[in-house]
PDB file of C-alpha atoms in Angstrom:
ATOM      1  CA  MET A 170     -56.806  73.313 -31.180  1.00 85.00           C
ATOM      2  CA  ASP A 171     -56.640  75.400 -34.482  1.00 87.00           C
ATOM      3  CA  LEU A 172     -53.217  75.339 -35.671  1.00 94.00           C
ATOM      4  CA  SER A 173     -53.764  76.658 -39.249  1.00 93.00           C
ATOM      5  CA  PHE A 174     -52.059  79.623 -38.944  1.00 95.00           C
ATOM      6  CA  TYR A 175     -49.138  77.798 -39.775  1.00 95.00           C
ATOM      7  CA  LEU A 176     -50.005  77.275 -43.212  1.00 95.00           C
ATOM      8  CA  SER A 177     -49.904  80.715 -44.363  1.00 95.00           C
ATOM      9  CA  PRO A 178     -46.355  82.263 -44.806  1.00 95.00           C
ATOM     10  CA  PRO A 179     -45.282  83.992 -41.410  1.00 95.00           C
ATOM     11  CA  GLU A 180     -45.550  87.576 -42.853  1.00 96.00           C
ATOM     12  CA  ARG A 181     -45.005  89.286 -39.717  1.00 96.00           C
ATOM     13  CA  THR A 182     -46.704  92.890 -39.904  1.00 97.00           C
ATOM     14  CA  VAL A 183     -48.630  93.180 -36.607  1.00 97.00           C
ATOM     15  CA  ARG A 184     -46.389  94.748 -34.127  1.00 97.00           C
ATOM     16  CA  ALA A 185     -47.233  94.682 -30.267  1.00 97.00           C
ATOM     17  CA  ASP A 186     -46.412  94.548 -26.969  1.00 97.00           C
ATOM     18  CA  LEU A 187     -46.368  91.450 -24.447  1.00 97.00           C
ATOM     19  CA  VAL A 188     -46.567  93.029 -20.858  1.00 97.00           C
ATOM     20  CA  VAL A 189     -46.322  90.655 -18.169  1.00 97.00           C
ATOM     21  CA  GLU A 190     -46.903  91.391 -14.248  1.00 98.00           C
ATOM     22  CA  ALA A 191     -45.751  88.786 -11.866  1.00 97.00           C
ATOM     23  CA  LEU A 192     -48.502  87.843  -9.200  1.00 97.00           C
ATOM     24  CA  ALA A 193     -45.868  85.405  -7.542  1.00 96.00           C
ATOM     25  CA  PRO A 194     -42.035  85.345  -6.898  1.00 96.00           C
ATOM     26  CA  LEU A 195     -40.766  83.578  -9.884  1.00 96.00           C
ATOM     27  CA  SER A 196     -37.855  81.165 -10.798  1.00 94.00           C
ATOM     28  CA  LEU A 197     -36.654  81.575 -14.181  1.00 93.00           C
ATOM     29  CA  VAL A 198     -34.017  78.504 -15.076  1.00 88.00           C
ATOM     30  CA  SER A 199     -33.909  78.145 -18.528  1.00 79.00           C
ATOM     31  CA  ALA A 200     -31.897  74.739 -18.303  1.00 70.00           C
ATOM     32  CA  GLN A 201     -31.767  71.927 -15.935  1.00 63.00           C
ATOM     33  CA  PRO A 202     -28.764  72.216 -13.744  1.00 63.00           C
ATOM     34  CA  GLY A 203     -26.991  70.314 -10.919  1.00 67.00           C
ATOM     35  CA  SER A 204     -27.183  71.161  -7.311  1.00 74.00           C
ATOM     36  CA  TYR A 205     -28.397  74.789  -7.673  1.00 81.00           C
ATOM     37  CA  TYR A 206     -31.166  76.258  -9.828  1.00 82.00           C
ATOM     38  CA  GLN A 207     -29.845  79.755 -10.496  1.00 88.00           C
ATOM     39  CA  SER A 208     -33.075  82.140 -11.836  1.00 92.00           C
ATOM     40  CA  ALA A 209     -32.312  84.948 -14.612  1.00 92.00           C
ATOM     41  CA  PRO A 210     -33.654  88.016 -13.912  1.00 95.00           C
ATOM     42  CA  ALA A 211     -35.656  88.001 -16.481  1.00 95.00           C
ATOM     43  CA  PRO A 212     -37.710  85.388 -18.766  1.00 95.00           C
ATOM     44  CA  SER A 213     -36.185  84.075 -22.062  1.00 93.00           C
ATOM     45  CA  GLU A 214     -38.084  83.836 -25.165  1.00 94.00           C
ATOM     46  CA  VAL A 215     -38.747  80.142 -25.092  1.00 93.00           C
ATOM     47  CA  MET A 216     -40.359  80.637 -21.684  1.00 94.00           C
ATOM     48  CA  LEU A 217     -42.646  83.443 -22.764  1.00 96.00           C
ATOM     49  CA  LEU A 218     -43.441  81.329 -25.852  1.00 96.00           C
ATOM     50  CA  GLY A 219     -44.439  78.374 -23.478  1.00 94.00           C
ATOM     51  CA  MET A 220     -46.588  80.984 -21.693  1.00 96.00           C
ATOM     52  CA  ILE A 221     -48.517  82.249 -24.734  1.00 97.00           C
ATOM     53  CA  GLU A 222     -48.866  78.724 -25.776  1.00 96.00           C
ATOM     54  CA  ASN A 223     -50.335  77.486 -22.293  1.00 95.00           C
ATOM     55  CA  ALA A 224     -52.565  80.361 -22.525  1.00 96.00           C
ATOM     56  CA  LEU A 225     -53.410  78.797 -26.191  1.00 96.00           C
ATOM     57  CA  GLY A 226     -54.271  75.798 -24.846  1.00 95.00           C
ATOM     58  CA  TRP A 227     -51.890  74.051 -26.797  1.00 95.00           C
ATOM     59  CA  HIS A 228     -50.932  71.225 -23.770  1.00 93.00           C
ATOM     60  CA  LEU A 229     -48.759  68.542 -26.000  1.00 91.00           C
ATOM     61  CA  GLY A 230     -46.090  66.670 -25.413  1.00 92.00           C
ATOM     62  CA  TYR A 231     -42.815  66.400 -27.250  1.00 92.00           C
ATOM     63  CA  ASP A 232     -44.014  63.227 -29.526  1.00 94.00           C
ATOM     64  CA  ASP A 233     -47.300  65.462 -30.411  1.00 94.00           C
ATOM     65  CA  ARG A 234     -45.477  68.286 -31.072  1.00 94.00           C
ATOM     66  CA  LYS A 235     -42.993  66.775 -33.224  1.00 94.00           C
ATOM     67  CA  ALA A 236     -45.771  64.927 -35.558  1.00 94.00           C
ATOM     68  CA  ALA A 237     -47.886  68.186 -35.793  1.00 94.00           C
ATOM     69  CA  LEU A 238     -44.502  70.088 -36.872  1.00 93.00           C
ATOM     70  CA  ALA A 239     -44.122  67.572 -39.647  1.00 93.00           C
ATOM     71  CA  SER A 240     -47.436  67.460 -40.472  1.00 94.00           C
ATOM     72  CA  LEU A 241     -48.035  71.377 -40.650  1.00 95.00           C
ATOM     73  CA  GLN A 242     -44.681  71.716 -42.572  1.00 94.00           C
ATOM     74  CA  LYS A 243     -45.667  68.808 -45.469  1.00 93.00           C
ATOM     75  CA  GLN A 244     -48.745  70.810 -45.664  1.00 95.00           C
ATOM     76  CA  ALA A 245     -47.431  74.160 -46.064  1.00 94.00           C
ATOM     77  CA  LYS A 246     -44.915  73.176 -48.472  1.00 92.00           C
ATOM     78  CA  ARG A 247     -47.370  71.536 -50.920  1.00 92.00           C
ATOM     79  CA  ALA A 248     -48.776  74.859 -51.164  1.00 91.00           C
ATOM     80  CA  HIS A 249     -45.602  77.482 -50.993  1.00 92.00           C
ATOM     81  CA  SER A 250     -42.826  75.130 -52.621  1.00 83.00           C
ATOM     82  CA  LYS A 251     -42.285  77.187 -55.716  1.00 85.00           C
ATOM     83  CA  SER A 252     -42.796  80.506 -53.878  1.00 89.00           C
ATOM     84  CA  GLU A 253     -40.145  82.794 -52.326  1.00 90.00           C
ATOM     85  CA  TRP A 254     -40.619  80.873 -49.130  1.00 91.00           C
ATOM     86  CA  ALA A 255     -39.391  77.837 -50.453  1.00 87.00           C
ATOM     87  CA  GLY A 256     -36.280  77.704 -48.403  1.00 86.00           C
ATOM     88  CA  SER A 257     -37.625  79.236 -45.583  1.00 91.00           C
ATOM     89  CA  PRO A 258     -36.762  78.116 -41.896  1.00 92.00           C
ATOM     90  CA  TRP A 259     -40.861  77.789 -41.666  1.00 93.00           C
ATOM     91  CA  LEU A 260     -40.938  75.181 -44.389  1.00 92.00           C
ATOM     92  CA  THR A 261     -37.388  73.451 -43.323  1.00 92.00           C
ATOM     93  CA  ALA A 262     -36.513  73.516 -39.721  1.00 91.00           C
ATOM     94  CA  LYS A 263     -35.796  70.278 -38.081  1.00 91.00           C
ATOM     95  CA  PRO A 264     -37.098  69.697 -34.879  1.00 88.00           C
ATOM     96  CA  LYS A 265     -34.247  70.063 -33.029  1.00 88.00           C
ATOM     97  CA  GLU A 266     -33.361  73.102 -34.346  1.00 90.00           C
ATOM     98  CA  LEU A 267     -36.284  74.834 -32.706  1.00 90.00           C
ATOM     99  CA  LEU A 268     -35.741  72.513 -29.185  1.00 87.00           C
ATOM    100  CA  SER A 269     -35.041  74.597 -26.289  1.00 86.00           C
ATOM    101  CA  ASP A 270     -32.397  73.400 -23.599  1.00 81.00           C
ATOM    102  CA  SER A 271     -35.358  71.704 -21.387  1.00 80.00           C
ATOM    103  CA  GLY A 272     -36.544  69.716 -24.200  1.00 85.00           C
ATOM    104  CA  TYR A 273     -39.581  72.218 -24.997  1.00 90.00           C
ATOM    105  CA  LEU A 274     -40.348  72.480 -28.954  1.00 94.00           C
ATOM    106  CA  PRO A 275     -41.977  75.822 -29.198  1.00 95.00           C
ATOM    107  CA  LEU A 276     -44.874  76.024 -32.522  1.00 95.00           C
ATOM    108  CA  LEU A 277     -45.005  79.837 -32.792  1.00 95.00           C
ATOM    109  CA  PRO A 278     -41.182  80.646 -33.443  1.00 93.00           C
ATOM    110  CA  HIS A 279     -41.621  81.172 -37.358  1.00 95.00           C
ATOM    111  CA  HIS A 280     -44.749  83.305 -37.095  1.00 96.00           C
ATOM    112  CA  LEU A 281     -43.712  85.195 -34.050  1.00 97.00           C
ATOM    113  CA  ALA A 282     -40.520  86.982 -32.885  1.00 96.00           C
ATOM    114  CA  PHE A 283     -39.266  88.849 -29.922  1.00 95.00           C
ATOM    115  CA  ASP A 284     -37.706  91.727 -31.837  1.00 92.00           C
ATOM    116  CA  GLY A 285     -38.446  95.030 -29.941  1.00 83.00           C
ATOM    117  CA  LEU A 286     -38.194  96.958 -27.182  1.00 85.00           C
ATOM    118  CA  ARG A 287     -37.247  95.294 -23.868  1.00 91.00           C
ATOM    119  CA  GLU A 288     -38.243  96.574 -20.848  1.00 95.00           C
ATOM    120  CA  ILE A 289     -36.687  94.574 -17.847  1.00 96.00           C
ATOM    121  CA  PRO A 290     -37.776  95.761 -14.117  1.00 96.00           C
ATOM    122  CA  PRO A 291     -35.225  95.865 -11.394  1.00 96.00           C
ATOM    123  CA  VAL A 292     -35.675  92.858  -9.285  1.00 96.00           C
ATOM    124  CA  LEU A 293     -34.972  91.177  -5.528  1.00 96.00           C
ATOM    125  CA  GLY A 294     -33.417  87.882  -5.457  1.00 95.00           C
ATOM    126  CA  TYR A 295     -33.115  85.144  -2.955  1.00 95.00           C
ATOM    127  CA  ASP A 296     -33.160  81.432  -2.484  1.00 93.00           C
ATOM    128  CA  ASP A 297     -35.463  79.227  -1.061  1.00 90.00           C
ATOM    129  CA  LEU A 298     -35.567  75.151  -0.996  1.00 83.00           C
ATOM    130  CA  TRP A 299     -37.449  73.596  -3.735  1.00 77.00           C
ATOM    131  CA  ALA A 300     -38.532  69.760  -4.017  1.00 72.00           C
ATOM    132  CA  ARG A 301     -37.016  68.577  -6.978  1.00 72.00           C
ATOM    133  CA  GLN A 302     -38.470  65.379  -8.023  1.00 72.00           C
ATOM    134  CA  GLN A 303     -35.642  62.917  -9.119  1.00 70.00           C
ATOM    135  CA  ARG A 304     -36.014  59.485 -10.722  1.00 72.00           C
ATOM    136  CA  ASP A 305     -33.057  56.545  -9.792  1.00 67.00           C
ATOM    137  CA  PRO A 306     -34.504  53.330 -11.445  1.00 66.00           C
ATOM    138  CA  GLU A 307     -31.581  51.094  -9.867  1.00 64.00           C
ATOM    139  CA  GLY A 308     -29.115  52.927  -7.601  1.00 64.00           C
ATOM    140  CA  ARG A 309     -29.157  53.969  -4.085  1.00 72.00           C
ATOM    141  CA  VAL A 310     -30.732  57.338  -4.134  1.00 73.00           C
ATOM    142  CA  PHE A 311     -34.380  56.364  -4.223  1.00 76.00           C
ATOM    143  CA  PHE A 312     -33.737  54.105  -0.660  1.00 75.00           C
ATOM    144  CA  ASN A 313     -33.227  57.469   1.385  1.00 72.00           C
ATOM    145  CA  GLY A 314     -34.280  60.034  -0.940  1.00 70.00           C
ATOM    146  CA  SER A 315     -38.351  58.716  -0.085  1.00 73.00           C
ATOM    147  CA  ARG A 316     -40.178  58.503   3.099  1.00 75.00           C
ATOM    148  CA  ARG A 317     -42.728  56.688   1.431  1.00 82.00           C
ATOM    149  CA  TYR A 318     -42.693  53.034   0.858  1.00 86.00           C
ATOM    150  CA  ASP A 319     -44.897  49.591   0.580  1.00 88.00           C
ATOM    151  CA  ALA A 320     -45.787  48.583   3.685  1.00 90.00           C
ATOM    152  CA  THR A 321     -45.500  45.007   3.198  1.00 89.00           C
ATOM    153  CA  ILE A 322     -41.530  45.835   3.937  1.00 90.00           C
ATOM    154  CA  GLU A 323     -41.843  47.867   6.939  1.00 91.00           C
ATOM    155  CA  SER A 324     -40.678  45.405   9.165  1.00 91.00           C
ATOM    156  CA  ALA A 325     -37.719  44.724   6.795  1.00 91.00           C
ATOM    157  CA  ILE A 326     -36.362  48.692   7.112  1.00 89.00           C
ATOM    158  CA  THR A 327     -36.971  48.783  10.459  1.00 91.00           C
ATOM    159  CA  ARG A 328     -34.696  45.882  11.008  1.00 91.00           C
ATOM    160  CA  SER A 329     -32.238  47.847   8.826  1.00 90.00           C
ATOM    161  CA  LYS A 330     -32.322  50.783  10.947  1.00 89.00           C
ATOM    162  CA  GLN A 331     -31.919  48.991  13.854  1.00 91.00           C
ATOM    163  CA  GLY A 332     -28.613  47.127  12.465  1.00 90.00           C
ATOM    164  CA  HIS A 333     -30.446  43.795  11.848  1.00 92.00           C
ATOM    165  CA  LEU A 334     -30.367  43.728   7.978  1.00 90.00           C
ATOM    166  CA  SER A 335     -27.892  45.859   5.437  1.00 91.00           C
ATOM    167  CA  PHE A 336     -29.127  47.268   2.546  1.00 90.00           C
ATOM    168  CA  GLY A 337     -26.433  48.355   0.005  1.00 87.00           C
ATOM    169  CA  ASP A 338     -25.074  47.633  -3.463  1.00 86.00           C
ATOM    170  CA  ARG A 339     -21.629  45.877  -3.376  1.00 88.00           C
ATOM    171  CA  SER A 340     -21.271  42.420  -4.735  1.00 88.00           C
ATOM    172  CA  GLN A 341     -22.022  40.783  -1.252  1.00 90.00           C
ATOM    173  CA  HIS A 342     -25.393  42.344  -1.188  1.00 91.00           C
ATOM    174  CA  GLU A 343     -27.687  39.725  -2.305  1.00 90.00           C
ATOM    175  CA  THR A 344     -30.338  40.356  -4.976  1.00 90.00           C
ATOM    176  CA  LEU A 345     -34.148  38.451  -3.482  1.00 92.00           C
ATOM    177  CA  ASP A 346     -37.214  38.786  -4.226  1.00 90.00           C
ATOM    178  CA  PRO A 347     -39.503  41.356  -2.409  1.00 86.00           C
ATOM    179  CA  ARG A 348     -41.131  38.857  -0.439  1.00 87.00           C
ATOM    180  CA  GLU A 349     -38.307  37.086   0.658  1.00 91.00           C
ATOM    181  CA  VAL A 350     -36.631  40.726   2.217  1.00 91.00           C
ATOM    182  CA  VAL A 351     -39.231  40.380   5.092  1.00 91.00           C
ATOM    183  CA  ALA A 352     -37.969  37.044   5.948  1.00 91.00           C
ATOM    184  CA  ALA A 353     -34.497  37.306   5.598  1.00 92.00           C
ATOM    185  CA  PRO A 354     -32.285  36.570   8.676  1.00 92.00           C
ATOM    186  CA  ASP A 355     -30.178  39.010  10.949  1.00 92.00           C
ATOM    187  CA  GLY A 356     -26.781  39.823   9.297  1.00 92.00           C
ATOM    188  CA  ALA A 357     -28.289  39.567   5.710  1.00 92.00           C
ATOM    189  CA  LEU A 358     -26.581  41.859   3.159  1.00 92.00           C
ATOM    190  CA  ILE A 359     -29.403  42.970   0.548  1.00 91.00           C
ATOM    191  CA  HIS A 360     -29.025  44.809  -2.571  1.00 91.00           C
ATOM    192  CA  TYR A 361     -30.860  48.027  -3.169  1.00 87.00           C
ATOM    193  CA  LYS A 362     -32.481  46.358  -6.084  1.00 86.00           C
ATOM    194  CA  SER A 363     -34.425  43.830  -3.781  1.00 88.00           C
ATOM    195  CA  VAL A 364     -36.868  46.768  -2.732  1.00 88.00           C
ATOM    196  CA  ARG A 365     -36.791  49.012  -5.765  1.00 87.00           C
ATOM    197  CA  SER A 366     -40.185  47.985  -6.558  1.00 86.00           C
ATOM    198  CA  ARG A 367     -41.457  48.576  -3.251  1.00 88.00           C
ATOM    199  CA  PHE A 368     -40.552  52.536  -3.112  1.00 84.00           C
ATOM    200  CA  PRO A 369     -41.936  55.145  -5.687  1.00 81.00           C
ATOM    201  CA  GLN A 370     -40.679  55.974  -9.373  1.00 79.00           C
ATOM    202  CA  TYR A 371     -39.468  59.449  -8.028  1.00 76.00           C
ATOM    203  CA  SER A 372     -38.188  60.516  -4.874  1.00 72.00           C
ATOM    204  CA  VAL A 373     -37.695  64.454  -3.505  1.00 74.00           C
ATOM    205  CA  SER A 374     -34.380  66.112  -3.342  1.00 72.00           C
ATOM    206  CA  PRO A 375     -34.589  69.431  -1.440  1.00 76.00           C
ATOM    207  CA  THR A 376     -32.207  71.658  -3.980  1.00 81.00           C
ATOM    208  CA  PRO A 377     -31.267  75.383  -3.457  1.00 89.00           C
ATOM    209  CA  ARG A 378     -33.277  77.072  -5.817  1.00 89.00           C
ATOM    210  CA  GLY A 379     -33.318  81.256  -6.953  1.00 93.00           C
ATOM    211  CA  TYR A 380     -36.558  83.411  -7.210  1.00 95.00           C
ATOM    212  CA  VAL A 381     -36.604  86.733  -8.284  1.00 96.00           C
ATOM    213  CA  VAL A 382     -39.218  89.627  -7.133  1.00 97.00           C
ATOM    214  CA  PRO A 383     -40.038  91.888  -9.975  1.00 97.00           C
ATOM    215  CA  LEU A 384     -40.546  95.709  -9.143  1.00 97.00           C
ATOM    216  CA  GLY A 385     -42.656  96.238 -12.173  1.00 96.00           C
ATOM    217  CA  VAL A 386     -43.721  94.838 -15.139  1.00 97.00           C
ATOM    218  CA  TYR A 387     -41.982  93.279 -17.740  1.00 97.00           C
ATOM    219  CA  ARG A 388     -42.324  94.358 -21.658  1.00 97.00           C
ATOM    220  CA  PHE A 389     -41.631  92.530 -24.632  1.00 97.00           C
ATOM    221  CA  GLY A 390     -41.524  94.151 -28.346  1.00 97.00           C
ATOM    222  CA  VAL A 391     -43.025  91.460 -30.818  1.00 97.00           C
ATOM    223  CA  SER A 392     -43.617  91.173 -34.408  1.00 97.00           C
ATOM    224  CA  THR A 393     -46.134  88.679 -35.662  1.00 97.00           C
ATOM    225  CA  THR A 394     -48.777  87.970 -38.500  1.00 97.00           C
ATOM    226  CA  PRO A 395     -52.278  89.234 -37.571  1.00 97.00           C
ATOM    227  CA  ALA A 396     -53.820  85.532 -37.591  1.00 96.00           C
ATOM    228  CA  VAL A 397     -51.541  84.821 -34.386  1.00 97.00           C
ATOM    229  CA  SER A 398     -52.069  88.218 -33.547  1.00 97.00           C
ATOM    230  CA  ASP A 399     -55.466  87.344 -32.754  1.00 97.00           C
ATOM    231  CA  LEU A 400     -54.974  83.911 -31.257  1.00 97.00           C
ATOM    232  CA  ILE A 401     -52.924  85.721 -29.043  1.00 97.00           C
ATOM    233  CA  ALA A 402     -55.502  88.582 -27.841  1.00 97.00           C
ATOM    234  CA  ALA A 403     -58.290  86.067 -27.515  1.00 96.00           C
ATOM    235  CA  ALA A 404     -56.136  83.703 -25.323  1.00 97.00           C
ATOM    236  CA  LEU A 405     -54.425  86.299 -23.071  1.00 97.00           C
ATOM    237  CA  ASP A 406     -57.977  87.535 -22.219  1.00 96.00           C
ATOM    238  CA  ASP A 407     -59.112  84.198 -21.741  1.00 96.00           C
ATOM    239  CA  PRO A 408     -56.496  81.798 -21.128  1.00 96.00           C
ATOM    240  CA  ALA A 409     -56.924  77.755 -21.184  1.00 94.00           C
ATOM    241  CA  ALA A 410     -55.051  77.490 -18.257  1.00 92.00           C
ATOM    242  CA  PRO A 411     -53.272  79.826 -15.405  1.00 93.00           C
ATOM    243  CA  LEU A 412     -50.127  81.648 -16.747  1.00 96.00           C
ATOM    244  CA  TYR A 413     -46.893  81.249 -15.424  1.00 96.00           C
ATOM    245  CA  LEU A 414     -43.321  81.671 -16.125  1.00 95.00           C
ATOM    246  CA  GLY A 415     -40.354  79.458 -15.154  1.00 90.00           C
ATOM    247  CA  SER A 416     -41.675  77.165 -12.367  1.00 86.00           C
ATOM    248  CA  ASN A 417     -45.138  76.122 -12.480  1.00 87.00           C
ATOM    249  CA  ASP A 418     -45.618  78.611  -8.989  1.00 90.00           C
ATOM    250  CA  GLY A 419     -44.467  81.721 -10.876  1.00 94.00           C
ATOM    251  CA  TRP A 420     -48.217  82.993 -11.666  1.00 97.00           C
ATOM    252  CA  VAL A 421     -48.334  85.894 -14.126  1.00 97.00           C
ATOM    253  CA  ASP A 422     -50.942  87.951 -15.455  1.00 97.00           C
ATOM    254  CA  ALA A 423     -50.328  89.189 -19.155  1.00 97.00           C
ATOM    255  CA  GLN A 424     -51.704  91.411 -21.594  1.00 97.00           C
ATOM    256  CA  TRP A 425     -51.406  91.876 -25.383  1.00 97.00           C
ATOM    257  CA  GLU A 426     -51.119  95.676 -26.240  1.00 97.00           C
ATOM    258  CA  VAL A 427     -51.396  96.101 -30.551  1.00 96.00           C
ATOM    259  CA  LEU A 428     -49.472  99.060 -31.765  1.00 93.00           C
TER     260      LEU A 428
END
């Protein structure tokens, strides 16, 4: 993974167009909302950065990105602390200043800017049910939210459906060892925590999610450095991973056109 571009000042002398064609319906949700995921008609700049970095193969989590950014800034400061770039965000920005609403920390924003023409095609929109993954460490959501659980508690789950056992989270519900749950007498009141370890860490919640179908291509004007332009051109010609925008089922094709 080549991040050496960061060590050179962000002199964005190259103008280019990023042309994106949707290959599937897109759900362009920029944050993590509640009961409804509303799609925007066009991708945000952060989504476009994510698509480009995905094409480049920069598949890093937040901690690795934060560490890489700190190391790169440190090296760049040593070389340019006495230059005209001394007070630039390129050398001074903190990770939280670059962090998106969804928790994504991009590495490109100093060296690439979407500051040109934006062509947004008309879109058709619709809603669909999306299998949202949710995690409930101790509460009751996991109990009715997952159809899968350990076979060792099957008899207890069946008895609860028949009304012989009661699972709940009130003070009168007792916390038992999972092995004791199966042998609990009829009428027993058992706390949800007793069987939490026998359920998956995540459960599925069907959630309405908006999608758009673009009736044309998106075109975004970009300025960047020569080094980054070369990286992007090569990456979009042969992406390190399938390209998508928004949710990972929103497949796209992207072209880089230097002006």
